[in-house]
Structures are given as C-alpha cells and as structure tokens.
Short mmCIF file of C-alpha atoms and ligand atoms in Angstrom, two decimals:
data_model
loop_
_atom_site.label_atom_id
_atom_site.label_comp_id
_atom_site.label_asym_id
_atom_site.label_seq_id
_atom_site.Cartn_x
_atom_site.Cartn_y
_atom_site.Cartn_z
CA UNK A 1473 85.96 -36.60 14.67
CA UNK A 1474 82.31 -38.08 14.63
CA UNK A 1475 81.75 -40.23 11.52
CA UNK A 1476 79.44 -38.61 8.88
CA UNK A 1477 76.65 -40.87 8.20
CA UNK A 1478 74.39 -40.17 4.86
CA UNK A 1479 71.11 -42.62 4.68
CA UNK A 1480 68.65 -42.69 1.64
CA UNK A 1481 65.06 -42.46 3.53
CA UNK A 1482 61.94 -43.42 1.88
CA UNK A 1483 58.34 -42.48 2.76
CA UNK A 1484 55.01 -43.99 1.63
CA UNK A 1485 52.66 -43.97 4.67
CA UNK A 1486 50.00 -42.20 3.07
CA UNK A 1487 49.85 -40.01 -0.31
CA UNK A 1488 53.07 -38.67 -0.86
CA UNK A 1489 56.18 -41.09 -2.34
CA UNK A 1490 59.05 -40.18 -1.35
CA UNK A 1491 63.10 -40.69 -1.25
CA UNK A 1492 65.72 -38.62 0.39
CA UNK A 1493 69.43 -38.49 0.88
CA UNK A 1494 70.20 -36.87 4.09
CA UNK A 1495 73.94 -36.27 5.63
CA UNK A 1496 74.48 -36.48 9.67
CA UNK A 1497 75.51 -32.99 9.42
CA UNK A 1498 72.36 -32.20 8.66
CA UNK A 1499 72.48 -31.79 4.41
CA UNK A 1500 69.43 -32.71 2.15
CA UNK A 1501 71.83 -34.16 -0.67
CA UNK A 1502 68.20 -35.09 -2.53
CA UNK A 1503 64.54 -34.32 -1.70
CA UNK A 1504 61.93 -36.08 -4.15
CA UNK A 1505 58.40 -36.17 -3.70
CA UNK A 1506 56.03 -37.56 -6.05
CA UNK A 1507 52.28 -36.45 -5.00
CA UNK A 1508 49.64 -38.48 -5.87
CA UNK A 1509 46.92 -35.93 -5.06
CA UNK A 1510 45.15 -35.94 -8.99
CA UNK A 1511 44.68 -39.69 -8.18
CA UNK A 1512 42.96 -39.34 -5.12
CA UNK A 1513 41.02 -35.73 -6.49
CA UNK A 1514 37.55 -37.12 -7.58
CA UNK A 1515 37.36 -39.04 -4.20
CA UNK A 1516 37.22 -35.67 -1.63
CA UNK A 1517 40.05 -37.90 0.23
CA UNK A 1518 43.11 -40.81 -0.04
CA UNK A 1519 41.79 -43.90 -1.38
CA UNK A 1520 44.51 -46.91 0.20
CA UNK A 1521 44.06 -49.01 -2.49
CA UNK A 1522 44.86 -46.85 -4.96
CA UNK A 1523 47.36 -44.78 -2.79
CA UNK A 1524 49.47 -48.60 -2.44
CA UNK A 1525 49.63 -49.71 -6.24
CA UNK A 1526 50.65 -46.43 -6.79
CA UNK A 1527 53.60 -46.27 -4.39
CA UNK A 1528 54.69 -49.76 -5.61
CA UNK A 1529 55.18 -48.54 -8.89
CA UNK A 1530 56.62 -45.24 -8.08
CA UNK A 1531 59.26 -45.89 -5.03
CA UNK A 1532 61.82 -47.69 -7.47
CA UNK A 1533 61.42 -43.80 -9.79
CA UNK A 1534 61.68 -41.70 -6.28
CA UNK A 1535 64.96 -43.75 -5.00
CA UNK A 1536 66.63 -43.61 -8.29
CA UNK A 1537 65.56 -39.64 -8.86
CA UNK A 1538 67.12 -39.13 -5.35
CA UNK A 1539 70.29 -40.88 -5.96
CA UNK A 1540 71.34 -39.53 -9.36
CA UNK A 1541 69.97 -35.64 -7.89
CA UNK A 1542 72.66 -36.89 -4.84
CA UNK A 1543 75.17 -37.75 -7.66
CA UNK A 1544 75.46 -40.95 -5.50
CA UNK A 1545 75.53 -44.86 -5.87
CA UNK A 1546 73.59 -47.42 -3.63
CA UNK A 1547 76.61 -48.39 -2.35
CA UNK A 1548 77.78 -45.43 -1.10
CA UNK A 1549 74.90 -44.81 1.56
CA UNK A 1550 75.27 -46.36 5.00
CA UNK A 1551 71.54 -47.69 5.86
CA UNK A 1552 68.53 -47.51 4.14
CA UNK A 1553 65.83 -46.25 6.56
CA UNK A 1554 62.06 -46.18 5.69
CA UNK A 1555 58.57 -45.56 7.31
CA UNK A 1556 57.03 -48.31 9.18
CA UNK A 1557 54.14 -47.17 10.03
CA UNK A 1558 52.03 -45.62 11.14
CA UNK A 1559 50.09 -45.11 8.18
CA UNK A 1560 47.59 -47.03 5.35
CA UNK A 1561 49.04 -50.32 5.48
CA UNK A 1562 49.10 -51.16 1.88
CA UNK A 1563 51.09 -47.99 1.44
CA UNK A 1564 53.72 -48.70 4.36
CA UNK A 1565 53.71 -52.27 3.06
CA UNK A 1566 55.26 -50.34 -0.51
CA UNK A 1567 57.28 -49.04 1.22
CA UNK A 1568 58.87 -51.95 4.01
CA UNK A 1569 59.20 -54.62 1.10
CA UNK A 1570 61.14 -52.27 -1.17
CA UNK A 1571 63.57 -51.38 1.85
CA UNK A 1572 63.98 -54.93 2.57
CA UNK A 1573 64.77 -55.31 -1.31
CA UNK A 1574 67.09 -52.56 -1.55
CA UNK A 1575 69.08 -53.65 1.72
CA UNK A 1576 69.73 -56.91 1.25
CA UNK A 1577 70.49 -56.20 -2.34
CA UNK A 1578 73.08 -53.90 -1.74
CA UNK A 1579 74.16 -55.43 1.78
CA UNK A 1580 73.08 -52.32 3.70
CA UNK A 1581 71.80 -51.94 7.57
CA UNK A 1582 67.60 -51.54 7.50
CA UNK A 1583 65.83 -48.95 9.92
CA UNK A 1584 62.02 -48.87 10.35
CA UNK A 1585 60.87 -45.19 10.74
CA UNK A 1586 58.02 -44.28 13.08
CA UNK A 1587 56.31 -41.52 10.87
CA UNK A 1588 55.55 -38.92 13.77
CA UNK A 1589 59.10 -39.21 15.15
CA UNK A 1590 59.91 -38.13 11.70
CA UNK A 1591 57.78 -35.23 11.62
CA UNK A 1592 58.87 -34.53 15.50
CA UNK A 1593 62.52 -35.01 14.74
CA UNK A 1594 62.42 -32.37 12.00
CA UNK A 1595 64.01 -29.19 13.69
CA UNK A 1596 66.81 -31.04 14.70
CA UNK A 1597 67.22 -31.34 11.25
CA UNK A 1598 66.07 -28.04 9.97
CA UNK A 1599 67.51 -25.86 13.70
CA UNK A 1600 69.42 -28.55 14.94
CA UNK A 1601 67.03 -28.15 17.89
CA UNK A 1602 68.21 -29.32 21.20
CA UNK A 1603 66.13 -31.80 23.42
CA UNK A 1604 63.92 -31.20 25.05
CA UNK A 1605 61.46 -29.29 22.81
CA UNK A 1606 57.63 -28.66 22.39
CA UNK A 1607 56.12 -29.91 19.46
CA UNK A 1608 52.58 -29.71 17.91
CA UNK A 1609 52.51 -32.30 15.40
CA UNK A 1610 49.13 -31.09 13.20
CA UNK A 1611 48.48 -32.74 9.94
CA UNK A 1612 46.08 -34.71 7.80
CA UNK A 1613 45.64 -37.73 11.11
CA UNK A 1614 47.21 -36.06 13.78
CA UNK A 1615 47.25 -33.51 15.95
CA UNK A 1616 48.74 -33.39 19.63
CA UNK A 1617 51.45 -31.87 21.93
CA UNK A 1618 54.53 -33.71 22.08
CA UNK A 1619 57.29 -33.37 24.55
CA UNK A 1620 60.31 -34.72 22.38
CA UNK A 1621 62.81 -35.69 25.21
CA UNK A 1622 64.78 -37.84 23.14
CA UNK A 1623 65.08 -39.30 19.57
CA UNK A 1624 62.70 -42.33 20.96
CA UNK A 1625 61.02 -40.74 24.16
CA UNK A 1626 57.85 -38.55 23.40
CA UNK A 1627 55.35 -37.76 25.97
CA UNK A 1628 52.24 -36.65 24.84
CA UNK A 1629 50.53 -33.60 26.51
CA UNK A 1630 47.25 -33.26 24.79
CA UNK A 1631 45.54 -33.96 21.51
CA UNK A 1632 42.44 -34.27 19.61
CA UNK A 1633 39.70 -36.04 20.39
CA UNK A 1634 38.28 -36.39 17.53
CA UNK A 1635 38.86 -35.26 14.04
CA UNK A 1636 42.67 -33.51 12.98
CA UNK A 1637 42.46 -30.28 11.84
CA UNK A 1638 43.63 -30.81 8.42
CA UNK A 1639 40.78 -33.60 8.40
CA UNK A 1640 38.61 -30.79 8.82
CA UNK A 1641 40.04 -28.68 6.18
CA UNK A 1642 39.48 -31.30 3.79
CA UNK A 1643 36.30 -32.44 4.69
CA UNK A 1644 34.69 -28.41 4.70
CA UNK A 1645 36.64 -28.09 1.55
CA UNK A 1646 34.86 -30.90 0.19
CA UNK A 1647 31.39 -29.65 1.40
CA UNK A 1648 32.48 -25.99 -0.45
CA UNK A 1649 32.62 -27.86 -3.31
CA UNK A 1650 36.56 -27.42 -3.37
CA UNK A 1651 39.09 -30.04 -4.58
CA UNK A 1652 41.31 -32.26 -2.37
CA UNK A 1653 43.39 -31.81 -0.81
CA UNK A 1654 41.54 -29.03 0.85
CA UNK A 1655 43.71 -26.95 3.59
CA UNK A 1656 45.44 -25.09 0.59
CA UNK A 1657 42.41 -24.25 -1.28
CA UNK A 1658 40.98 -23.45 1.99
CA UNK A 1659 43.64 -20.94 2.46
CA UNK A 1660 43.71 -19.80 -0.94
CA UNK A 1661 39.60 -18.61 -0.03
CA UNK A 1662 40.46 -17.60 3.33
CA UNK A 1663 42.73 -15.19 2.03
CA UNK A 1664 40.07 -13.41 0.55
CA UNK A 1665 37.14 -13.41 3.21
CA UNK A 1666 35.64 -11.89 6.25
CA UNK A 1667 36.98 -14.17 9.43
CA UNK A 1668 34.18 -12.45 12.11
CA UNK A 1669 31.36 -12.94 9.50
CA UNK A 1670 30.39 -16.41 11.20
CA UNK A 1671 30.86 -17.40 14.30
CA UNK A 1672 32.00 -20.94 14.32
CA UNK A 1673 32.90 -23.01 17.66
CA UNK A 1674 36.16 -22.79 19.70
CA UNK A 1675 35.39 -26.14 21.91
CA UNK A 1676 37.44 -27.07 24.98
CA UNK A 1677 39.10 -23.61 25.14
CA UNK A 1678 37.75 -23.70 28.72
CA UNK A 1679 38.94 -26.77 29.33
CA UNK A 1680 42.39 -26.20 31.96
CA UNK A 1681 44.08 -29.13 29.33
CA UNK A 1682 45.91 -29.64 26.25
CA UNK A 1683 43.12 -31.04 24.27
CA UNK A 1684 41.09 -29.96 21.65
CA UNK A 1685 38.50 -30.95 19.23
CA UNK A 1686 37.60 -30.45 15.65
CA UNK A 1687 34.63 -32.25 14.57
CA UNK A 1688 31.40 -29.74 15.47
CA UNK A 1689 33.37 -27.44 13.27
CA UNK A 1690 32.96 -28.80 9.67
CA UNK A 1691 29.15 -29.71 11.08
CA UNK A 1692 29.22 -25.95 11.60
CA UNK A 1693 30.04 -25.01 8.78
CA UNK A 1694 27.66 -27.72 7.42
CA UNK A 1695 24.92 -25.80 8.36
CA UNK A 1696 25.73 -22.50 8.04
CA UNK A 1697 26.06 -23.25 4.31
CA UNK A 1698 22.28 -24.93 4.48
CA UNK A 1699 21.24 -21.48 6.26
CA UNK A 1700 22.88 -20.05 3.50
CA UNK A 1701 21.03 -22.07 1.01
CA UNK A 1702 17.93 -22.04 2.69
CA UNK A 1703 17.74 -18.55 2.63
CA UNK A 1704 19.32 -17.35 -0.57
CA UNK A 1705 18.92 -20.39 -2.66
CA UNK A 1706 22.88 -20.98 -2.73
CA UNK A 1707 26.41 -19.50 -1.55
CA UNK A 1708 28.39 -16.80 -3.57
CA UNK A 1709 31.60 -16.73 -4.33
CA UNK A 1710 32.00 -13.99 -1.46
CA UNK A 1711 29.94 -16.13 0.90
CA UNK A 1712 32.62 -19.38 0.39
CA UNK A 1713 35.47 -17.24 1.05
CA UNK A 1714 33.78 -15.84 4.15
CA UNK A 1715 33.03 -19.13 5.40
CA UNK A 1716 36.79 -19.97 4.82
CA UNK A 1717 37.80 -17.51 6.44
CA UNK A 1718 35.49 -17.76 9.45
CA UNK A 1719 36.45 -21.49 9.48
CA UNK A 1720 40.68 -20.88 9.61
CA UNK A 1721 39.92 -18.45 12.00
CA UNK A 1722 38.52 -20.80 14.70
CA UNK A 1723 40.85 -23.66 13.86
CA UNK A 1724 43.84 -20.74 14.16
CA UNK A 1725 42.56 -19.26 17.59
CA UNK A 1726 42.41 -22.67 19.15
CA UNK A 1727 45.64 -24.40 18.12
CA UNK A 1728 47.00 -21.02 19.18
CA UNK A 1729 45.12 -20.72 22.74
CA UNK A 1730 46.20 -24.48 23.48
CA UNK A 1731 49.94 -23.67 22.43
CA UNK A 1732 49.43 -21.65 25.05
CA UNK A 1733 48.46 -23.63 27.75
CA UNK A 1734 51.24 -26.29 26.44
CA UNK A 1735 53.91 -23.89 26.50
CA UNK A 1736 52.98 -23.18 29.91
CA UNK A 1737 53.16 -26.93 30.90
CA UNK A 1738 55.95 -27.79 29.00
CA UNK A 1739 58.07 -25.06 30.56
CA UNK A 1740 56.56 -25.93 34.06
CA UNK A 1741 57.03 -29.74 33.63
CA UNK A 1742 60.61 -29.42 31.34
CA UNK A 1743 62.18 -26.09 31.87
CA UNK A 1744 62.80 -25.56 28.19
CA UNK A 1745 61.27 -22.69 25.94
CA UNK A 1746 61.77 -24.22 22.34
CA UNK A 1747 58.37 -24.57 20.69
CA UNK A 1748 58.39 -26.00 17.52
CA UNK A 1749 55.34 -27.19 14.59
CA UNK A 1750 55.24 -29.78 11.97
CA UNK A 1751 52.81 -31.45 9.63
CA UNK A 1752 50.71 -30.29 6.81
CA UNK A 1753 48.81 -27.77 8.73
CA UNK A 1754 52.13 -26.00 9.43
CA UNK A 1755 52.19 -25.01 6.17
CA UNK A 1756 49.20 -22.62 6.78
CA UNK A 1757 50.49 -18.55 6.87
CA UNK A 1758 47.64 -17.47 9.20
CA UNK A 1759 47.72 -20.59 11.66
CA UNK A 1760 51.31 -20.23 11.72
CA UNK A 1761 51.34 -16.68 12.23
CA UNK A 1762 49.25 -17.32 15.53
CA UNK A 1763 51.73 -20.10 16.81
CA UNK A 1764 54.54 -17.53 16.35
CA UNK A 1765 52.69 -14.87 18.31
CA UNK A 1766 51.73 -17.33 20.86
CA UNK A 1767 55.81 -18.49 21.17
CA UNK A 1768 56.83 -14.88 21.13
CA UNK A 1769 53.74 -14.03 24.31
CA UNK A 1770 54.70 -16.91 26.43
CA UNK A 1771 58.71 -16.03 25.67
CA UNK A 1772 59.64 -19.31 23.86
CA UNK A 1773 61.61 -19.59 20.58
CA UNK A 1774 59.51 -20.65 17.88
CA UNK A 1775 61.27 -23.51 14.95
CA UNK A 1776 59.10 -23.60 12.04
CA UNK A 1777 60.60 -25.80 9.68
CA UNK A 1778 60.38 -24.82 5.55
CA UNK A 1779 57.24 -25.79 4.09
CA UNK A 1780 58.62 -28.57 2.40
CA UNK A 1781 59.74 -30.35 5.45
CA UNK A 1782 56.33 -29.72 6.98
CA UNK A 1783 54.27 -31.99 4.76
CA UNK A 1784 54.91 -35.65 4.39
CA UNK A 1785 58.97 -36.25 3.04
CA UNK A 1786 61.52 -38.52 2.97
CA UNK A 1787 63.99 -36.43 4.32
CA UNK A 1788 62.71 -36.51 7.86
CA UNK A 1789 62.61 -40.21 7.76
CA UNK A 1790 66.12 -40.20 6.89
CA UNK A 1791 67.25 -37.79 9.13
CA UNK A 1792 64.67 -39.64 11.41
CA UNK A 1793 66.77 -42.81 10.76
CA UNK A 1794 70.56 -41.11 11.08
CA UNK A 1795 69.22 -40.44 15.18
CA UNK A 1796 68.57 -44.23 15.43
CA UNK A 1797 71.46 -45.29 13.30
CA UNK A 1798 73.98 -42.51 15.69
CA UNK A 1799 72.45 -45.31 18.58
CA UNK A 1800 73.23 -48.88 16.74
CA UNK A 1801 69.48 -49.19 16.49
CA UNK A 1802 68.63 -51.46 12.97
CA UNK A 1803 66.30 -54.23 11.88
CA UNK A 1804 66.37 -57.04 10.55
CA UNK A 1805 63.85 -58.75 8.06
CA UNK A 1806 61.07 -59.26 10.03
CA UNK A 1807 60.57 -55.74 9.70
CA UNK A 1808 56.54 -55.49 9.66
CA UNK A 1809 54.51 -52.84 8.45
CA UNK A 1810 52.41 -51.30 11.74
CA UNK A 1811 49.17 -49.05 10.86
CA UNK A 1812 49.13 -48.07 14.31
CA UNK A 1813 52.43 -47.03 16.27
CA UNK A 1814 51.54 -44.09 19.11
CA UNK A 1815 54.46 -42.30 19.95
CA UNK A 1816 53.84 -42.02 23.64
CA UNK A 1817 53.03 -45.76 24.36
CA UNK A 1818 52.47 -45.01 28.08
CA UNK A 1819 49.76 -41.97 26.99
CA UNK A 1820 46.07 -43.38 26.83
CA UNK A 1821 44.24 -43.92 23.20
CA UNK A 1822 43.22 -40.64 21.95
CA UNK A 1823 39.59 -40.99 21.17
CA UNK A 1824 38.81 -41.36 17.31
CA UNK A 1825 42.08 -41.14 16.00
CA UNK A 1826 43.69 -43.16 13.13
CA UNK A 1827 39.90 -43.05 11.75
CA UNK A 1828 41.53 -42.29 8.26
CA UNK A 1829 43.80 -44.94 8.81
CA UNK A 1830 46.39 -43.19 11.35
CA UNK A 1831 48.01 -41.21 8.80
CA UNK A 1832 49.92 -37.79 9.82
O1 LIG B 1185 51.54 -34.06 7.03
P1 LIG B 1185 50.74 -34.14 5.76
O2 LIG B 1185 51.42 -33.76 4.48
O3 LIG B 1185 50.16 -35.58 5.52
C1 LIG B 1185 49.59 -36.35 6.47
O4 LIG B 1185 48.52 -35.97 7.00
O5 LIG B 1185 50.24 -37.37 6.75
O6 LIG B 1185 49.41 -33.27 5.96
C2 LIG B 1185 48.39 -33.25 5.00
C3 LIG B 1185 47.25 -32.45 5.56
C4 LIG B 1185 46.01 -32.44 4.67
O7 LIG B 1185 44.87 -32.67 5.46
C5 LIG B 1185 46.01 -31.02 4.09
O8 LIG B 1185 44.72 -30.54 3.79
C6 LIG B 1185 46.66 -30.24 5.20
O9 LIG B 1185 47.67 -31.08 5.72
N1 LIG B 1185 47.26 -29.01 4.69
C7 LIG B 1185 46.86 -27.78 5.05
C8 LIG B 1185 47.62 -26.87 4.27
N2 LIG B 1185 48.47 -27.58 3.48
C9 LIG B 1185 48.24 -28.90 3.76
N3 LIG B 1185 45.92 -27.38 5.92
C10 LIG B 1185 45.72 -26.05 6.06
N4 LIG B 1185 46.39 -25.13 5.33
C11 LIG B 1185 47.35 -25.48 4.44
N5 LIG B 1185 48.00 -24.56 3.73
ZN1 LIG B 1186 52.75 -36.84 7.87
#
C-alpha cells in the first residue's frame, strides 16, 4: 500500500494568509485563510508593503489555527511546503523564511510551491483529475490556457495580453465607486442589471488563437460612465448595475468563446476532454455558467473546484507540494523567494503581465 503523506502548506503570495493540512488521499484536515482585504480597502488595490508586514505577523496565527483545527502536532506532518513565488516579493519572502523556520525547527523536508501549479493542480485535488487536462487559470494576475501534462509540465496555449480579468473587475469597480476587492461587488450589481444595455468590446474574438485581452474594457466602461455624466450629470443606482452587468457580460462571452477555441486545440493537440477553471474569477456564477455551457457544447467534462479552492489557499499549495513530495522533489535552504516563475518556461513572455506584481 502507497504511504499516506499529510503536508501543512502555507500561502502568502499576495493578500490572502494562509495554512493548510492536506492528506495524499486527497483530505483537507485544516483550511485557514486570513484575508487582509479591509487593509488594502481604501487603496482600490493590494498595497505589498503593507500586504508583507501583515503576513509576517499573521503566518505563525494561520499555521497554529491549522494545526490545532487538524488536531495535529508539527511533528506529525511529513514536509512543510510553501509558495515561492510567483507573487509580491515581500509577501512570498513571509512566507519562504517562516518555512525555512518551521523546517529546520522541527527537522522536516522543505518544498517551494510555484503558485499557478497550485491553482492548476487543484482538481486533482478536488476530482482527482487525471493528466492531461485543460485549464484556464483566471484570477487577480493571471489569465491563460494551460495544458497540465504533468505535476511540473504546463504548456501554455494562450493568454492575456494585457490586463487579467479580475484586474479589470477591480479596476471598473474602483471607477463605480465600489470597494476592493471588486469582482464580487461587481457581481453583486451585475446581478441586478441589464447586460445588452451597453455594448462593451469583445477584442480578439476574431483572432483564430487562444488569446485575449482585457484592457479597452475598463477604458470602456470609463467612458461610458463620462457619457453618462456628461449627459445626466451622474450615474444611478440602475445605471451602475447596468454597466455591471454589461461589463460581466463581455468578460463572460469571451473567456467562454476562447474556451472554445482551447477546447478545440487541446483535444486536437492532447486527445483529452477534461476542462477544468481556477482562480478568483472562477468564483463568478455567470462566467462560470458560460464555461460549463461551453464544456458541455464542445463535449468535454467540466471540474469546477468549490469556491474556496478557487481563490488564493493553502490547501492547493499543500496538495501542490504532496505531487512533488510523491517524486522526492525538496529544497534545501537556499530556497529564494521568485516574483516571477512562468509555468511554461519554453512559452514566450506574455505581454504586460505580472504588472501588479505577478500575482494570481
Ligand atoms: O486567485 P485570487 O484569489 O488571487 C489572486 O489574484 O492571486 O483572485 C483574486 C481576484 C480579484 O481580482 C477579484 O476581484 C477576483 O479574483 N474575483 C472575482 C470574483 N471573486 C473574486 N471576479 C469576478 N467575480 C467574482 N465573484
Ligand atoms: Zn492565486
């Protein structure tokens, strides 16, 4: 019988900190996330400085919450496995130097984490997904087509080229005079507007690739409000939840429309039909609803992990770090802290990203 392995993961690459206790067999024994979100509020986005200090002081809280929710010791996990990047250094710096703490403290194996592969490696841990899958990795940094052959081979298919979607749901919350971070609120609106009241842009859709872009639709919406203004002297409340709606819509249609064309590749290229979505963005109903249609059209099965696993969590860098520790993979102290790490090293820069500091 396979030995059961049970890691305590730890995630600070951005806003979230976070510890986990994950089993092998695939059991969250402890999920903590501490947001820092009301720190960050009054900025309209993460500010790194005050995103690291606050990780330093609150890993110690998240590893000790997870271990007593785990009814576990130190000493009985097998390796202590943490994001490395990429991410706001100061935050993945947190997090690396407590690892290293904790693991020679306790005389455990260390495993940097590659944030993506966490979020990419989720429905193995969620569906116990076979490889290889599709996955559209969409969050706050990121957002591109992944081939995940392996716990360590990705091959990119298409991206942004400029701004991530949830990017733009913060930033056009944040001209709506909405809080941070925006894609909820966004939602929230949406839920209550007229999506075919504006017509905002679907770029590249004609493009016969995997690519997309998101930037000339928060300028869009930029001046539809100033229209708005111009003409009326200022929005209404029915007016912001139109241009929610409007604004979800076009982000919806063409993460759906380019699922498409991946699928197609993917199958063509792989000859697998698993399609699967992770990252912040996942957690939207209506975007999600249009990746499940498009997996159902182009006859793929469609993973969606829980909502919790979607957005940033330890657990995925855990589980992340039971697929390298199932290979002998560890580190040692020189461990460093990397703000950029692509997954697809062979795949050329994407254009723009890591502008908020490569976080996903
Ligand atoms: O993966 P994640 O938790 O963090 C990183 O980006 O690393 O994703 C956060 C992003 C934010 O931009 C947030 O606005 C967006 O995901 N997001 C959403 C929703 N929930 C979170 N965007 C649209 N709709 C949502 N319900
Ligand atoms: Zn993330």
């Amino acid at each position: 019988m396979e030995q059961t392995i049970t890691i305590l993961g730890l995630e600070s690459s951005c806003d979230d900190t976070a510890a986990a206790i994950v089993r092998s067999d695939g059991a969250i024994l402890a999920s903590v996330v501490a947001g820092q979100a009301e720190l960050h509020a009054g900025f309209g986005g993460v500010v790194p400085e005050i995103a690291a200090r606050a990780h330093a002081e609150r890993l110690d809280i998240c590893a000790g919450d997870a271990l007593q929710q785990a009814g576990m010791t130190l000493a009985q996990v097998d390796a202590i496995a943490v994001t490395a990047g990429p991410g706001l250094i100061g935050g993945v710096m947190s997090g690396v130097m407590f690892a290293k703490g904790l693991a020679l403290g306790a005389g455990k194996p260390l495993i940097g984490v590659n944030h993506l592969a966490g979020h990419a490696l989720t429905p193995r841990l969620t569906d116990a997904a076979a490889f290889p899958y599709l996955m559209l990795l969409v969050s706050g940094g990121h957002c591109q087509f992944l081939a995940v052959e392996s716990a360590d081979t990705f091959h990119r298919l298409g991206g942004t080229i400029d701004d991530a979607p949830g990017e733009a749901f913060d930033k056009s919350a944040r001209i709506l005079g909405l809080g941070y971070p925006g894609g909820p609120l966004v939602e929230a609106e949406a839920a209550r507007g007229n999506s075919a009241r504006f017509a905002f842009p679907r770029p590249l859709l004609n493009r016969p690739d995997c690519d997309m872009s998101f930037s000339g639709l928060k300028t869009a919406l930029r001046r539809a409000v100033d229209q708005l203004v111009a003409d009326q002297g200022g929005i209404s409340v029915q007016d912001r939840a139109d241009l929610c709606a409007s604004f979800q819509a076009a982000v919806s249609d063409v993460l759906a429309k380019k699922s498409a064309r991946a699928m197609a590749e993917f199958a063509a290229r792989f000859g697998s039909t698993t399609f699967s979505v992770a990252g912040g963005v996942a957690a939207n109903q209506a975007i999600g609803a249009g990746l499940r249609s498009a997996a159902s059209q182009a006859g793929f099965a469609f993973v969606a992990p829980p909502l919790t696993l979607c957005t940033d969590n330890a657990a995925m860098i855990a589980w992340a770090g039971i697929e390298r520790f199932a290979k002998g993979e560890f580190d040692d102290m020189s461990l460093g802290a990397r703000p950029r790490w692509p997954l697809d090293g062979r795949a050329a820069p994407m254009l723009g990203s890591g502008k908020k500091g490569a976080k996903a």
